[in-house]
Short mmCIF file of C-alpha atoms in Angstrom, two decimals:
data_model
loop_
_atom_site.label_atom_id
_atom_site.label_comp_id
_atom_site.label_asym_id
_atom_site.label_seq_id
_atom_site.Cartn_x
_atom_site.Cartn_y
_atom_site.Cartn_z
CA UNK A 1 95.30 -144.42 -89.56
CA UNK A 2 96.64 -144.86 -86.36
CA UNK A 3 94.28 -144.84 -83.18
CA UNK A 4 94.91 -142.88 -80.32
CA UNK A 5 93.04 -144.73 -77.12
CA UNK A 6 92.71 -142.07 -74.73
CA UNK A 7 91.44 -143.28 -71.27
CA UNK A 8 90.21 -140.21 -68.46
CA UNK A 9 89.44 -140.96 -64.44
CA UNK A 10 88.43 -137.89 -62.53
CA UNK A 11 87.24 -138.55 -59.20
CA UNK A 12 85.03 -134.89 -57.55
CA UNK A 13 85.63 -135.63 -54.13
CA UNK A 14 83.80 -133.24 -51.74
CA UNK A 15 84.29 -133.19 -47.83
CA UNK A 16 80.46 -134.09 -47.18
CA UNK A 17 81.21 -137.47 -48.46
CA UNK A 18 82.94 -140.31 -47.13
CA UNK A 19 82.27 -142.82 -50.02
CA UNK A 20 85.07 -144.67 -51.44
CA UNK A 21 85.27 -145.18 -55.52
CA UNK A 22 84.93 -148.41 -56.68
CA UNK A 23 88.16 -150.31 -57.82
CA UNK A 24 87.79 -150.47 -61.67
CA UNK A 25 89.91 -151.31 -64.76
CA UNK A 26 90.71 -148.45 -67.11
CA UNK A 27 88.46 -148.91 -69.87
CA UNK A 28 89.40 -147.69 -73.37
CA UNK A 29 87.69 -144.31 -74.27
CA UNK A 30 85.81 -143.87 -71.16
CA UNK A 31 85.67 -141.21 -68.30
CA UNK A 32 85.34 -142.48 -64.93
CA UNK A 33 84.29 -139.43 -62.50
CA UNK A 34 82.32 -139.22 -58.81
CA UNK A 35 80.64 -136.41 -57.12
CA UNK A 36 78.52 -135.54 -54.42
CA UNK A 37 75.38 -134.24 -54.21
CA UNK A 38 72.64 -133.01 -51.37
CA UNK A 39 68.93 -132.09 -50.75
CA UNK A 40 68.26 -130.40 -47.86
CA UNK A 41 64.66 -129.74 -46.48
CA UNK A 42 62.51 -128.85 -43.63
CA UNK A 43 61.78 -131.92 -41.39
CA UNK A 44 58.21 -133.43 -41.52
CA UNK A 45 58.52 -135.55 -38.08
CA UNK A 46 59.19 -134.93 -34.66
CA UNK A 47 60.61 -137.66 -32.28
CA UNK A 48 59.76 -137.50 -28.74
CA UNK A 49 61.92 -140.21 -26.73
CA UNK A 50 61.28 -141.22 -23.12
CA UNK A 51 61.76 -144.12 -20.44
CA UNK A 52 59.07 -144.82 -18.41
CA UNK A 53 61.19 -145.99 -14.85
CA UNK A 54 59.99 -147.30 -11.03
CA UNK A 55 61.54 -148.86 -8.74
CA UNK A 56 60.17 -151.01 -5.49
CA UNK A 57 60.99 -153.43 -3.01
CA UNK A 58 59.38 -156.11 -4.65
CA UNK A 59 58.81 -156.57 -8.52
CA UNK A 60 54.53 -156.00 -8.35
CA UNK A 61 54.22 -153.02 -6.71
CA UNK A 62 57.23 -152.11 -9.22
CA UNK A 63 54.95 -153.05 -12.03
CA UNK A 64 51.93 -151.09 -10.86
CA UNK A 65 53.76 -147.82 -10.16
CA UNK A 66 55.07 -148.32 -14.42
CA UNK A 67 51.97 -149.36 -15.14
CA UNK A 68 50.33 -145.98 -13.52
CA UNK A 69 52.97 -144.00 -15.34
CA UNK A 70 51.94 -145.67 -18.64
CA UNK A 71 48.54 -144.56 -17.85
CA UNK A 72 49.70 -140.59 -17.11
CA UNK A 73 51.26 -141.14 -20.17
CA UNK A 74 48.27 -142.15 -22.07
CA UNK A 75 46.26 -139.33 -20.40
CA UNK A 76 48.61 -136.70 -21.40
CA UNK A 77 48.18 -138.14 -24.97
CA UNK A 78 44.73 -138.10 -24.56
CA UNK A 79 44.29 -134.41 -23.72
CA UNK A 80 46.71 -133.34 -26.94
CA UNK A 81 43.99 -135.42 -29.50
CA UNK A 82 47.03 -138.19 -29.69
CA UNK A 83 45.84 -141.55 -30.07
CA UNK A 84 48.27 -143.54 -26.99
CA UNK A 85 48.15 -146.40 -29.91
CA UNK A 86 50.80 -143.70 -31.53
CA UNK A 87 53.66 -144.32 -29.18
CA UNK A 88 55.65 -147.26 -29.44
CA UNK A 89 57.76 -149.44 -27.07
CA UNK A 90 61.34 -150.03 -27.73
CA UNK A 91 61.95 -152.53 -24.87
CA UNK A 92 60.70 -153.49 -21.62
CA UNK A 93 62.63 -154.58 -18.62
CA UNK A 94 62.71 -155.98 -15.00
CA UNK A 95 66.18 -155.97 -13.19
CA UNK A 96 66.75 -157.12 -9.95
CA UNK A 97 68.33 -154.60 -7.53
CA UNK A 98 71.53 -156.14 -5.56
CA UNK A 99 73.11 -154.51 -2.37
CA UNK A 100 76.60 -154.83 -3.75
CA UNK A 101 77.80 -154.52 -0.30
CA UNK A 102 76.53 -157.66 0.81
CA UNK A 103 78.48 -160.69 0.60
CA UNK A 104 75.72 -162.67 -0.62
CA UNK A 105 74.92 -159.99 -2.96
CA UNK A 106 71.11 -159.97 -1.25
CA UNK A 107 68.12 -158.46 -3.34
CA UNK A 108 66.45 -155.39 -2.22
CA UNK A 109 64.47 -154.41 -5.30
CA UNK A 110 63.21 -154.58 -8.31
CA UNK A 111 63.65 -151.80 -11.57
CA UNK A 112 60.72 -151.87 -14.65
CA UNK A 113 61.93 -150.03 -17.46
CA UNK A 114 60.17 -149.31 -20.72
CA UNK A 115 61.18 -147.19 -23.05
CA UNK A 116 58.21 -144.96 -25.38
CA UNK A 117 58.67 -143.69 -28.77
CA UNK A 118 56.23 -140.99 -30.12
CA UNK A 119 56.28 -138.61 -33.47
CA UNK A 120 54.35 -135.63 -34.09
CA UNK A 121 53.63 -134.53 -37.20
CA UNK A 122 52.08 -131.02 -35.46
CA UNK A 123 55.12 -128.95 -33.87
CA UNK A 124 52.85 -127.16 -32.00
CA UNK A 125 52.48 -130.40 -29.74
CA UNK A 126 55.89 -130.53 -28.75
CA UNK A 127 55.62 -127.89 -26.15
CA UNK A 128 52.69 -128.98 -24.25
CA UNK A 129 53.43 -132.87 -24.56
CA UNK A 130 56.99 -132.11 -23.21
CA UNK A 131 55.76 -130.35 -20.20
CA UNK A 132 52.95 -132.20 -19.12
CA UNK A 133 55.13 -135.50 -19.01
CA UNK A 134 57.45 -133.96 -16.73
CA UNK A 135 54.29 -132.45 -14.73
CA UNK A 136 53.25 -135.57 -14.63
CA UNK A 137 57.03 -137.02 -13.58
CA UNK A 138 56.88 -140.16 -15.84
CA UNK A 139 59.85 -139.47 -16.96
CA UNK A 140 63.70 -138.72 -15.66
CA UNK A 141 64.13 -136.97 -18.96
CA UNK A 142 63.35 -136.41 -22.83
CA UNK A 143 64.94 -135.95 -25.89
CA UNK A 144 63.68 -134.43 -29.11
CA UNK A 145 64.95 -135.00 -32.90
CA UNK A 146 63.62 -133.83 -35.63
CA UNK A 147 63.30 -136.49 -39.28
CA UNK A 148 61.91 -136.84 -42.10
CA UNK A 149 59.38 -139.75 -42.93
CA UNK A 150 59.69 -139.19 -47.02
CA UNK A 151 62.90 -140.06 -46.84
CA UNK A 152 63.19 -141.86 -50.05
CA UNK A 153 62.26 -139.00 -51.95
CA UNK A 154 64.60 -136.72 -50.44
CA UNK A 155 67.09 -139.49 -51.34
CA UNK A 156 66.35 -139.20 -55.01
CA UNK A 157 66.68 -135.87 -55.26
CA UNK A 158 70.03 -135.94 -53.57
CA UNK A 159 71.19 -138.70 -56.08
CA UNK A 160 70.01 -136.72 -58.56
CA UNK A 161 72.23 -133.54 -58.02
CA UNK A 162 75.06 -135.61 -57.31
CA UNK A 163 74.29 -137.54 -60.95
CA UNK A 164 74.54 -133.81 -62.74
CA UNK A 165 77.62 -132.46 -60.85
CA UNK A 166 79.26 -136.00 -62.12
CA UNK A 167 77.65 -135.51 -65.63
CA UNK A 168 78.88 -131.69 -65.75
CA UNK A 169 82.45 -132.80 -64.69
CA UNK A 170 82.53 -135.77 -67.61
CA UNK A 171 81.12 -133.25 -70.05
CA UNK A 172 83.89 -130.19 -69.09
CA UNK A 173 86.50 -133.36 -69.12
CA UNK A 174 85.10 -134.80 -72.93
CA UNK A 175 85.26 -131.17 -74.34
CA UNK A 176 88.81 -130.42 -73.05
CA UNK A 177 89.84 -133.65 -74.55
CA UNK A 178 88.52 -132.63 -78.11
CA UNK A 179 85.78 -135.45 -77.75
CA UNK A 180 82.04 -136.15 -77.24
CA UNK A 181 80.03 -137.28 -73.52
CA UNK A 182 78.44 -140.72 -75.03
CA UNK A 183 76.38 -142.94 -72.66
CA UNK A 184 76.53 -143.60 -69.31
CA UNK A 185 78.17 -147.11 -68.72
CA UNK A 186 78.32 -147.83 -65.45
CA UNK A 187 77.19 -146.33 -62.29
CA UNK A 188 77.20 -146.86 -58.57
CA UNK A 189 75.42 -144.47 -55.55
CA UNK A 190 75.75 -144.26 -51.83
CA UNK A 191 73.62 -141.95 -49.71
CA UNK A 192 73.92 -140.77 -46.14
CA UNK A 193 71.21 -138.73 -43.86
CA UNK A 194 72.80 -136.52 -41.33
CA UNK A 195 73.19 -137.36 -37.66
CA UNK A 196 70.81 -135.44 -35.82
CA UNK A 197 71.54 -134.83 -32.33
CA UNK A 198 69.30 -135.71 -29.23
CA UNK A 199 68.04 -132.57 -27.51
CA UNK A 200 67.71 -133.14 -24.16
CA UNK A 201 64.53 -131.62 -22.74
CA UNK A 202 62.14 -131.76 -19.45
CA UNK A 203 63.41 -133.24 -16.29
CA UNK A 204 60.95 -135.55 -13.93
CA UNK A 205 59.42 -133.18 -11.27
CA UNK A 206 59.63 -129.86 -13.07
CA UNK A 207 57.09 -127.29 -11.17
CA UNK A 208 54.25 -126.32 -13.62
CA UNK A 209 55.16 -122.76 -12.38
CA UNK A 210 57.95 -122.71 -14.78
CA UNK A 211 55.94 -122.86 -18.05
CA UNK A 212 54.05 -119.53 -16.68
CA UNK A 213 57.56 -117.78 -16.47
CA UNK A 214 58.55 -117.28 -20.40
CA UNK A 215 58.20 -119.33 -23.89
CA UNK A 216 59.16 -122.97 -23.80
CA UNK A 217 63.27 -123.01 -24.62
CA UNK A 218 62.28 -123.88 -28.62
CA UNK A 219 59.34 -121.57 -29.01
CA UNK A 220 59.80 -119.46 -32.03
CA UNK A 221 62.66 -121.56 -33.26
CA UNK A 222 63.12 -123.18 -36.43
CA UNK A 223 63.51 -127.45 -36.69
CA UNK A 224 66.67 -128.08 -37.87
CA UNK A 225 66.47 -129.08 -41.72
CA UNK A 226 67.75 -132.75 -42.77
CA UNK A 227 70.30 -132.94 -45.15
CA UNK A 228 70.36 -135.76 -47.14
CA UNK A 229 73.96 -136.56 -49.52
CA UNK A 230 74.42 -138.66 -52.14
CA UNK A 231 77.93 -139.85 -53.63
CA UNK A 232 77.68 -141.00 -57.12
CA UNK A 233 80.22 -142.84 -59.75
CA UNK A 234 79.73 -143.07 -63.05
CA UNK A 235 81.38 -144.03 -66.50
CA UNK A 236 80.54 -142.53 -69.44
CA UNK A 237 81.52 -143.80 -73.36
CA UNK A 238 83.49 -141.04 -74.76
CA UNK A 239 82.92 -140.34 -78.64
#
């Protein structure tokens, strides 16, 4: 009785993914398809990002005035019942200042830089944190992001819709063909969290006046939800 081999590829492409299939070998009765898949959720984290900046003729009295706007900083914390031993440091620096104009390119001061990390798991922080740094001008300006800390969980579940879009697609493909879905074979994933913009927020110096005038500009709005995508191939033995 003759055999008839029959060999199916069907790749699901979708435009939220930008994972490339694998470079395989037809394999006798086999289907090789992708798909993508997502989870999308409510955020869990907020991320408060700030640089902590002074500048002075000489590089001491630039360290003190950093070092007193670490310690506004930690005060502010303080008052919203967050521990200062929350926010991290990304980097710290001290840069001469050159007067360019100068032939001898002469020093004239010094810049300390640090820049302070902090995440809220209470929302309702945001708004006073926000504008009691910039009361307190520690800060030329902040930016908030929203995340999500369980990240690996989301991950799974994304995987996991993209694994039974892929399975549905074999199993449509198998019953067209007049066979049976067998095993899965083979299988690769790739998953991808979206880019989240940074939302600029309160500039150094901002009059306290300003907070008595109306809501804070994100009051009553929602956190932008993470989306989490998953691209998955996979082989299955047809019967």
């Amino acid at each position: 009785m003759k055999t008839t081999i029959v060999t199916l590829c069907v790749l699901v492409l979708s435009a939220l993914s930008i994972a490339q299939s694998p470079t395989l070998n037809p394999v006798p009765n086999t289907i090789f398809v992708g798909a993508d898949g997502k989870f999308e959720t409510a955020p869990d984290t907020a991320l408060i990002q700030f640089n902590i900046s002074a500048q002075a003729d000489n590089a001491k009295d630039a360290y003190d005035q950093a070092a007193k706007q670490a310690e506004a900083t930690r005060q502010v914390l303080r008052a919203n019942g967050i521990d200062p031993k929350s926010a991290e440091i990304g980097f710290f620096s001290v840069n001469p200042q050159y007067d360019w104009k100068n032939p001898k390119h002469r020093v004239i001061g010094y810049q300390v830089t640090t820049s302070v990390s902090l995440k809220l798991k209470d929302f309702s922080k945001i708004g006073p944190v926000t504008q009691q740094l910039a009361d307190a001008s520690v800060s030329e300006s902040q930016s908030l992001s929203y995340t999500l800390d369980s990240i690996d969980e989301a991950k799974g579940k994304a995987v996991a819709d993209a694994y039974r879009r892929a399975r549905a697609s074999a199993q449509s493909l198998a019953v067209a063909s007049g066979r049976t879905l067998g095993e899965l074979s083979y299988a690769s994933v790739d998953t991808f969290e979206n880019i989240r913009v940074m939302a600029p927020l309160a500039g150094r110096g901002r009059p306290m006046a300003m907070a008595a005038q109306g809501p804070a500009p994100t009051e009553e709005f929602s956190p932008q939800n993470v989306t989490v995508t998953a691209h998955v191939n996979a082989m299955f033995v047809l019967k």
